[in-house]
Amino acid sequence: MNRVLVVDDEPQIVRALVINLKARKYEVDSASDGATALRLAATRHPDVVVLDLGLPDMDGVEVIKGLRGWTRVPILVLSARQTSDEKVEALDAGADDYVTKPFGMDELLARLRAAVRRAEPVGAGGGAAVVRTEGFTVDLAAKKVTRDGADVRLTPTEWHLLEVLVRNTGRLVSQKQLLQEVWGPSYGTETHYLRVYMAQLRRKLEADPSHPRHFVTEPGMGYRFER
Amino acid sequence: MNRVLVVDDEPQIVRALVINLKARKYEVDSASDGATALRLAATRHPDVVVLDLGLPDMDGVEVIKGLRGWTRVPILVLSARQTSDEKVEALDAGADDYVTKPFGMDELLARLRAAVRRAEPVGAGGGAAVVRTEGFTVDLAAKKVTRDGADVRLTPTEWHLLEVLVRNTGRLVSQKQLLQEVWGPSYGTETHYLRVYMAQLRRKLEADPSHPRHFVTEPGMGYRFER
DNA sequence: CTCCCGCGTAAAAAAAGCGTCAACAGCATG
DNA sequence: CATGCTGTTGACGCTTTTTTTACGCGGGAG
């Protein structure tokens, strides 16, 4: 889940934000002055910062610059000041968004989501994209399989089958599920295909293809990939 | 020089934006309806889109979704509607920012700068935008390819294709992704184009074009650039 | 013990995909 | 107006991939 750093010197605003954010399963840290904010940002590495400009100890723009010196974390500025100059200054200092008080909680949360979303890396897939065994390595993101340092060439069907199995490492995948995921929803009984392609995967990846260690047959049920 | 796509059905707003943007050295395209906007976005590849939600031919949120189907270009929404629901809907559909009319030009431009800035690749401040192989060198920033000390002349399409591949060095890029990024979202099955242009890239860059080392074909899946 | 079914393997036939050459149209340039 | 460049499209031979067919093996049921 995402971590948010809330920075505001008005306790009631902090409380309202914290309650709303926690209800939506964000992890929340809070600070009421700039120095604390910078320290927390450095130690806690939030995914987004909500920053009030009117802080007691330092100018809000200085906080933005302090953050931008070392991180690109999204900064959502919150301010009572509505003048155009203030907004321009904050945005050009490195803020990502600027919301004037009083603000609607729904809107603020939506802007927060937008900020978090666009900060996500391109590969939106969750989880480790590389799976290693002692014999070979599968890189889901690059769609690449390596064995003894050399690339292994897989056909689209072989790759797709491998992908489904690896994404379910350790779990049994039924024949029907494999067929439908790889060949399409109208397939489900053509277990021939599985035997043929399993043999090819084993030939390309198993040290001893006739005694497979990683691509295990569960007779009558399906197949299982073991790391 | 950044390219902006302005979408609004009120001519005076478009004119005001275009004048201000051009004065600040942006390249500007404009559209007055959603269909044109989507087409221009596909063909011109703007760095940021300024989108009015009240278009004559389609719902603004649909335009956002149409863009988000294939690109992460920043979208700055412009709208006369101020209700929280509208904002939330647009932001959650994939917009990056939401400004209500009437708006201050200074603020809009500052938000535009913020949107463009954060969309820049991480290594933008002098990072390694140059990729070298033993045969040739690609400079992403300068949009230049060098081989044996001499510049290689690439057509716009060739360059675009090369760019996508190089930005994904080592990763397999699917045929569909290549087609959509280079030719636009309505393409996806015209694999013929890829074959023709791959051949041209190889002829210009590979030492032995018929045995490519860097532009690898993964039959049925896509292509991969290897350094 | 024998039969039968599911499994693995191999090799065929069929289909799909790839690279290449060449022609053509649109467009900007000179 | 001619020219050259670019992007699009078609045709063809060839290779790879998928599908289909065939056959041997082994374990469990009867």
XYZ file of C-alpha atoms (C1' of nucleotides) in Angstrom:
514
model
C 0.000 0.000 0.000
C 1.082 3.567 -0.569
C 2.671 5.824 1.990
C 1.626 9.471 2.299
C 3.378 12.253 4.159
C 0.959 14.942 5.352
C 2.497 18.299 6.279
C 0.310 20.983 7.859
C 0.453 23.048 11.008
C -3.313 23.018 11.598
C -4.049 19.922 13.683
C -7.659 19.636 12.561
C -6.653 19.503 8.901
C -3.996 16.908 9.609
C -6.491 14.854 11.550
C -9.099 15.003 8.806
C -6.571 13.967 6.192
C -5.100 11.192 8.263
C -8.505 9.705 8.988
C -9.570 9.814 5.369
C -6.312 8.439 4.077
C -6.121 5.612 6.573
C -9.688 4.661 5.759
C -8.500 4.188 2.189
C -5.613 1.999 3.260
C -2.820 4.489 2.849
C 0.023 4.441 5.331
C 0.257 7.953 6.739
C 3.031 9.974 8.359
C 2.460 13.547 9.407
C 4.513 16.607 10.257
C 3.560 20.079 11.417
C 6.661 21.958 10.334
C 9.115 22.002 7.474
C 12.131 20.565 9.240
C 10.191 17.553 10.455
C 8.711 17.135 7.013
C 12.098 16.980 5.338
C 13.409 14.553 7.914
C 10.398 12.261 7.594
C 10.541 12.382 3.810
C 14.145 11.244 3.947
C 13.641 8.433 6.437
C 10.204 7.167 5.411
C 10.342 7.549 1.630
C 6.663 8.394 1.084
C 5.044 7.791 -2.305
C 3.432 11.214 -2.219
C 3.646 14.364 -0.081
C 0.691 16.606 0.809
C 2.218 19.923 1.776
C 0.661 23.011 3.298
C 2.579 26.146 2.342
C 1.919 28.052 5.553
C 4.333 26.425 7.927
C 5.678 28.035 11.110
C 9.378 27.421 10.643
C 10.131 27.854 6.957
C 8.638 28.965 3.699
C 6.715 26.245 1.879
C 8.619 26.809 -1.326
C 11.831 26.099 0.545
C 10.406 22.758 1.613
C 9.613 21.963 -2.016
C 13.133 22.832 -3.071
C 14.538 20.817 -0.194
C 12.664 17.792 -1.421
C 13.417 18.317 -5.087
C 17.086 18.368 -4.319
C 17.091 14.622 -4.032
C 13.708 13.121 -4.889
C 10.998 13.219 -7.537
C 8.273 12.179 -5.113
C 4.958 13.791 -6.139
C 4.196 16.917 -4.091
C 0.616 18.058 -3.729
C 0.518 21.577 -2.354
C -2.287 22.721 -0.091
C -2.664 26.406 0.551
C -5.060 29.059 1.753
C -3.475 31.569 -0.590
C -5.217 31.774 -3.899
C -3.188 34.273 -5.837
C -1.838 33.195 -9.159
C 1.709 34.164 -8.222
C 1.761 31.819 -5.282
C 0.622 28.926 -7.404
C 3.104 29.625 -10.157
C 5.936 29.912 -7.718
C 5.098 26.646 -5.979
C 4.561 24.741 -9.222
C 7.759 26.038 -10.766
C 9.656 25.158 -7.627
C 8.714 21.551 -8.303
C 5.232 20.960 -6.930
C 3.018 18.637 -8.917
C -0.361 20.061 -8.010
C -1.831 22.960 -6.086
C -5.132 22.835 -4.217
C -6.588 25.860 -2.426
C -8.267 25.652 0.947
C -10.992 25.029 1.659
C -10.806 21.913 -0.442
C -13.165 19.050 -1.159
C -11.883 15.798 0.267
C -13.057 13.820 -2.758
C -11.179 16.053 -5.117
C -8.049 15.998 -3.034
C -8.085 12.224 -2.920
C -8.607 12.038 -6.669
C -5.665 14.350 -7.269
C -3.651 12.215 -4.900
C -4.517 9.099 -6.855
C -3.552 10.824 -10.084
C -0.208 11.858 -8.627
C 0.562 8.370 -7.364
C -0.580 6.745 -10.584
C 1.652 8.720 -12.898
C 4.634 8.197 -10.650
C 4.360 4.469 -11.107
C 6.962 2.871 -13.314
C 5.932 1.914 -16.801
C 5.857 -1.797 -16.153
C 2.678 -1.838 -14.082
C 3.047 -5.474 -13.241
C 3.194 -6.199 -9.562
C 5.771 -8.504 -8.113
C 9.158 -9.829 -9.037
C 9.444 -10.138 -12.775
C 12.394 -12.512 -12.708
C 12.206 -16.119 -11.628
C 15.361 -18.181 -11.234
C 15.929 -21.869 -10.929
C 19.301 -23.554 -10.714
C 19.002 -24.420 -14.385
C 17.504 -21.392 -16.064
C 16.108 -17.890 -15.579
C 12.770 -16.511 -16.708
C 12.343 -12.749 -17.108
C 8.633 -12.062 -17.390
C 9.061 -8.373 -18.219
C 11.640 -8.763 -20.959
C 10.022 -11.993 -22.135
C 13.384 -13.660 -22.027
C 14.629 -17.034 -20.922
C 18.287 -17.690 -20.210
C 20.059 -20.993 -19.691
C 23.767 -21.330 -19.003
C 24.200 -17.710 -19.964
C 22.682 -18.167 -23.393
C 19.248 -17.049 -24.504
C 16.703 -19.750 -25.093
C 14.439 -19.275 -28.059
C 10.752 -19.950 -27.371
C 7.838 -19.860 -29.773
C 4.831 -17.718 -28.814
C 2.845 -20.724 -27.622
C 5.758 -22.106 -25.650
C 6.304 -18.743 -24.006
C 2.660 -18.262 -23.185
C 2.441 -21.668 -21.590
C 5.598 -21.048 -19.594
C 4.260 -17.684 -18.487
C 1.051 -19.124 -17.091
C 2.933 -21.814 -15.238
C 5.553 -19.468 -13.816
C 2.928 -16.951 -12.712
C 1.482 -19.817 -10.666
C 4.781 -21.113 -9.337
C 4.246 -23.985 -6.936
C 0.534 -24.196 -7.652
C -1.178 -26.830 -9.714
C -2.665 -25.417 -12.905
C -5.438 -27.540 -14.377
C -5.298 -28.730 -17.952
C -8.452 -26.838 -18.747
C -7.097 -23.604 -17.355
C -3.862 -23.950 -19.286
C -5.665 -24.686 -22.517
C -8.054 -21.815 -22.119
C -5.409 -19.297 -21.147
C -3.037 -20.223 -23.920
C -5.269 -21.373 -26.761
C -8.436 -19.465 -25.939
C -11.728 -19.975 -24.160
C -13.128 -22.409 -26.724
C -10.414 -24.943 -25.958
C -10.503 -27.129 -22.881
C -10.216 -30.773 -23.878
C -7.356 -30.789 -26.378
C -4.875 -32.225 -23.885
C -2.761 -33.366 -26.820
C -1.534 -29.833 -27.234
C -0.347 -29.714 -23.658
C 1.634 -32.904 -23.988
C 3.308 -31.722 -27.161
C 4.229 -28.323 -25.819
C 5.198 -29.564 -22.387
C 7.656 -31.889 -24.079
C 9.108 -28.962 -26.000
C 9.460 -26.803 -22.896
C 11.148 -29.625 -21.056
C 13.481 -30.289 -23.948
C 14.511 -26.662 -23.995
C 14.710 -26.023 -20.256
C 15.086 -29.206 -18.215
C 18.517 -30.661 -17.566
C 17.068 -34.147 -18.059
C 13.898 -33.739 -20.131
C 12.632 -37.247 -19.462
C 12.901 -36.750 -15.703
C 11.545 -33.247 -15.279
C 12.279 -31.406 -12.054
C 10.488 -28.134 -12.709
C 7.634 -28.981 -15.010
C 5.803 -31.585 -13.025
C 2.911 -33.642 -14.371
C -0.023 -34.237 -12.054
C -1.686 -37.128 -13.916
C -5.277 -36.471 -14.796
C -5.220 -33.004 -13.289
C -2.690 -30.653 -14.777
C 0.847 -29.351 -14.473
C 2.848 -27.522 -11.875
C 5.951 -25.375 -12.109
C 8.373 -25.859 -9.225
C 11.290 -23.530 -8.712
C 10.807 22.415 -27.925
C 7.644 20.813 -26.622
C 4.529 20.046 -28.577
C 1.102 20.804 -27.109
C -2.285 19.640 -28.331
C -5.061 22.088 -27.448
C -8.606 20.710 -27.583
C -11.536 23.083 -27.128
C -14.634 23.944 -29.096
C -14.584 27.624 -28.202
C -12.448 29.360 -30.822
C -11.538 32.306 -28.637
C -10.147 30.037 -25.953
C -8.166 28.080 -28.479
C -6.831 31.281 -29.959
C -5.801 32.674 -26.602
C -4.023 29.457 -25.704
C -2.311 29.106 -29.031
C -0.987 32.658 -28.933
C 0.329 32.306 -25.411
C 1.879 28.928 -26.049
C 3.562 29.909 -29.286
C 4.973 33.003 -27.602
C 6.665 30.604 -25.189
C 8.116 28.495 -27.961
C 5.751 25.578 -27.775
C 4.699 23.866 -30.965
C 0.913 23.846 -30.936
C -1.729 21.700 -32.621
C -5.400 22.323 -31.985
C -8.660 20.447 -32.349
C -12.257 21.449 -31.702
C -13.757 17.991 -31.255
C -12.847 14.677 -29.696
C -12.383 12.655 -32.853
C -9.929 15.156 -34.283
C -8.168 15.318 -30.957
C -7.616 11.560 -30.864
C -6.420 11.538 -34.447
C -3.993 14.382 -33.885
C -2.699 12.856 -30.699
C -1.935 9.688 -32.618
C -0.239 11.326 -35.560
C 1.539 14.220 -33.863
C 2.546 12.676 -30.547
C 2.230 15.794 -28.385
C 4.155 16.094 -25.126
C 1.060 17.336 -23.310
C -2.658 17.637 -24.052
C -4.880 20.496 -22.867
C -8.407 19.156 -23.045
C -11.739 20.896 -22.622
C -14.365 18.491 -21.351
C -17.321 20.080 -23.147
C -16.831 18.886 -26.672
C -19.570 18.682 -29.293
C -19.062 15.125 -30.512
C -18.130 13.032 -27.506
C -17.835 13.061 -23.748
C -14.557 14.443 -22.531
C -13.986 11.456 -20.286
C -14.216 9.236 -23.341
C -11.449 11.233 -24.951
C -9.314 10.708 -21.869
C -9.938 6.996 -21.970
C -9.241 6.919 -25.691
C -5.848 8.449 -25.051
C -5.030 6.367 -22.004
C -5.605 3.225 -24.014
C -2.214 3.651 -25.607
C -0.305 6.612 -24.208
C 0.746 8.157 -20.916
C 0.961 11.680 -22.321
C 0.054 14.218 -19.601
C -3.551 15.426 -19.900
C -4.516 18.773 -18.432
C -8.291 19.060 -18.278
C -10.012 22.385 -18.730
C -13.641 22.644 -17.767
C -16.394 25.062 -16.914
C -17.904 22.527 -14.581
C -16.713 22.897 -11.034
C -18.442 20.095 -9.215
C -16.290 17.711 -7.301
C -17.765 14.695 -9.065
C -16.712 15.913 -12.484
C -13.179 16.449 -11.317
C -12.950 13.075 -9.639
C -14.296 11.328 -12.686
C -11.882 13.018 -15.060
C -8.884 12.496 -12.798
C -9.695 8.856 -12.215
C -10.150 8.323 -15.934
C -6.516 9.260 -16.314
C -6.286 13.058 -16.400
C -3.256 14.580 -14.711
C -4.708 17.919 -13.700
C -8.019 19.750 -13.708
C -8.418 23.501 -14.097
C -11.791 25.241 -13.965
C -12.767 28.049 -16.282
C -12.298 30.908 -16.089
C -8.644 30.241 -15.504
C -5.590 32.415 -15.102
C -3.187 32.035 -17.975
C -0.180 32.197 -15.697
C -1.477 29.402 -13.554
C -2.363 27.257 -16.541
C 1.076 27.660 -18.004
C 2.670 26.807 -14.676
C 0.571 23.643 -14.452
C 1.547 22.830 -17.999
C 5.208 23.199 -17.149
C 4.736 20.978 -14.118
C 3.026 18.323 -16.229
C 5.754 18.371 -18.867
C 8.526 18.390 -16.296
C 7.404 15.336 -14.399
C 6.835 13.422 -17.617
C 10.475 13.789 -18.524
C 12.528 10.644 -18.231
C 14.477 10.220 -15.038
C 17.897 10.811 -16.501
C 16.862 14.036 -18.208
C 19.432 16.236 -16.538
C 22.332 14.916 -18.567
C 21.725 11.247 -18.124
C 22.817 8.555 -20.523
C 20.615 9.310 -23.477
C 23.229 7.738 -25.687
C 23.279 4.058 -26.473
C 26.337 2.528 -28.087
C 26.845 -0.755 -29.804
C 30.047 -1.883 -31.454
C 28.540 -0.973 -34.803
C 26.703 2.270 -34.262
C 25.631 4.913 -31.738
C 22.146 6.208 -31.010
C 21.708 9.588 -29.337
C 18.132 9.781 -28.094
C 18.394 13.418 -27.042
C 19.965 14.712 -30.239
C 17.895 12.326 -32.354
C 21.023 11.262 -34.148
C 22.514 7.999 -35.250
C 26.188 7.602 -36.034
C 27.949 4.746 -37.751
C 31.694 4.635 -38.461
C 31.905 8.303 -37.528
C 29.349 9.373 -40.092
C 25.742 10.329 -39.462
C 23.132 7.857 -40.617
C 20.096 9.385 -42.222
C 16.799 7.987 -40.915
C 13.285 8.829 -42.024
C 10.859 9.951 -39.301
C 9.200 6.556 -39.155
C 12.512 4.735 -39.043
C 13.668 6.941 -36.220
C 10.480 6.526 -34.262
C 10.681 2.779 -34.527
C 14.315 2.778 -33.512
C 13.530 5.035 -30.571
C 10.879 2.727 -29.165
C 13.158 -0.268 -29.503
C 16.168 1.439 -27.954
C 14.118 2.799 -25.053
C 13.303 -0.836 -24.323
C 16.796 -2.208 -24.818
C 16.905 -5.905 -24.014
C 13.158 -6.169 -23.599
C 10.875 -7.733 -26.111
C 8.507 -5.163 -27.600
C 5.353 -6.689 -28.993
C 4.304 -6.077 -32.565
C 1.144 -4.430 -31.373
C 2.986 -2.062 -29.087
C 5.403 -1.072 -31.814
C 2.628 -0.461 -34.299
C 0.590 1.568 -31.886
C 3.466 3.662 -30.651
C 4.818 4.423 -34.086
C 1.756 4.439 -36.329
C -0.980 5.235 -33.828
C -3.566 3.448 -31.734
C -5.738 2.352 -34.619
C -2.941 0.177 -35.938
C -2.127 -3.108 -34.312
C -2.281 -5.829 -36.915
C -0.390 -4.329 -39.844
C 2.708 -6.376 -39.153
C 3.710 -5.836 -42.724
C 4.857 -2.319 -41.859
C 7.144 -3.680 -39.223
C 8.778 -6.078 -41.607
C 9.406 -3.363 -44.180
C 10.803 -0.880 -41.702
C 12.805 -3.434 -39.777
C 14.472 -4.370 -43.029
C 15.330 -0.728 -43.623
C 16.732 -0.244 -40.139
C 18.816 -3.342 -40.481
C 20.084 -2.303 -43.870
C 21.179 1.027 -42.456
C 22.568 -0.142 -39.121
C 23.462 -3.817 -39.065
C 26.867 -4.972 -40.226
C 25.244 -7.966 -41.890
C 21.592 -7.059 -42.488
C 20.530 -10.591 -43.278
C 21.971 -11.852 -39.994
C 20.935 -9.141 -37.564
C 22.722 -8.985 -34.216
C 20.946 -6.045 -32.654
C 17.463 -6.059 -34.111
C 16.262 -9.483 -33.172
C 13.033 -10.978 -34.439
C 10.976 -12.997 -31.993
C 8.649 -14.741 -34.438
C 5.015 -14.198 -33.709
C 5.726 -11.948 -30.755
C 7.723 -8.871 -31.638
C 11.213 -7.439 -31.869
C 13.997 -6.824 -29.425
C 16.923 -4.438 -29.514
C 20.087 -5.960 -28.065
C 23.112 -3.824 -27.363
C -2.658 -61.292 -16.187
C -4.626 -58.431 -19.661
C -6.861 -54.367 -21.190
C -7.303 -49.545 -21.424
C -6.387 -44.939 -20.671
C -3.444 -41.092 -20.063
C 1.161 -39.714 -20.882
C 5.466 -38.705 -23.587
C 7.853 -38.709 -27.985
C 8.564 -38.283 -32.817
C 7.532 -36.913 -37.258
C 4.119 -35.716 -40.826
C 1.094 -32.130 -42.933
C -0.974 -27.621 -42.739
C -0.895 -22.889 -41.591
C 1.085 -18.759 -40.413
C 4.710 -15.567 -40.262
C 9.018 -13.498 -42.074
C 12.189 -11.026 -45.292
C 12.772 -9.092 -49.662
C 11.892 -6.765 -53.922
C 9.325 -3.684 -56.442
C 5.659 -0.597 -57.699
C 2.863 3.381 -56.643
C 0.886 7.602 -54.554
C 1.376 11.807 -51.846
C 4.055 15.597 -50.729
C 7.513 18.969 -50.282
C 11.521 20.907 -52.659
C 13.935 23.062 -56.091
C 6.919 21.185 -63.679
C 10.124 17.717 -62.666
C 12.456 15.431 -58.954
C 13.393 12.981 -54.926
C 12.018 11.272 -50.628
C 8.689 8.871 -47.744
C 5.120 5.934 -46.544
C 1.959 2.364 -48.213
C 0.788 -1.795 -50.516
C 1.226 -6.204 -53.184
C 3.626 -10.504 -54.582
C 6.614 -14.330 -53.816
C 9.782 -17.761 -51.884
C 11.193 -19.482 -47.719
C 11.326 -20.705 -42.791
C 9.165 -21.319 -38.512
C 5.297 -22.610 -35.913
C 1.124 -24.983 -35.101
C -1.762 -28.731 -35.702
C -2.457 -33.392 -36.665
C -1.294 -38.215 -36.784
C 1.029 -42.239 -35.163
C 3.152 -45.266 -31.789
C 5.347 -47.084 -27.490
C 5.246 -47.135 -22.501
C 3.417 -47.927 -17.849
C 0.189 -48.118 -14.078
C -4.332 -49.156 -12.310
C -8.828 -51.601 -12.830
C -11.173 -55.548 -13.665
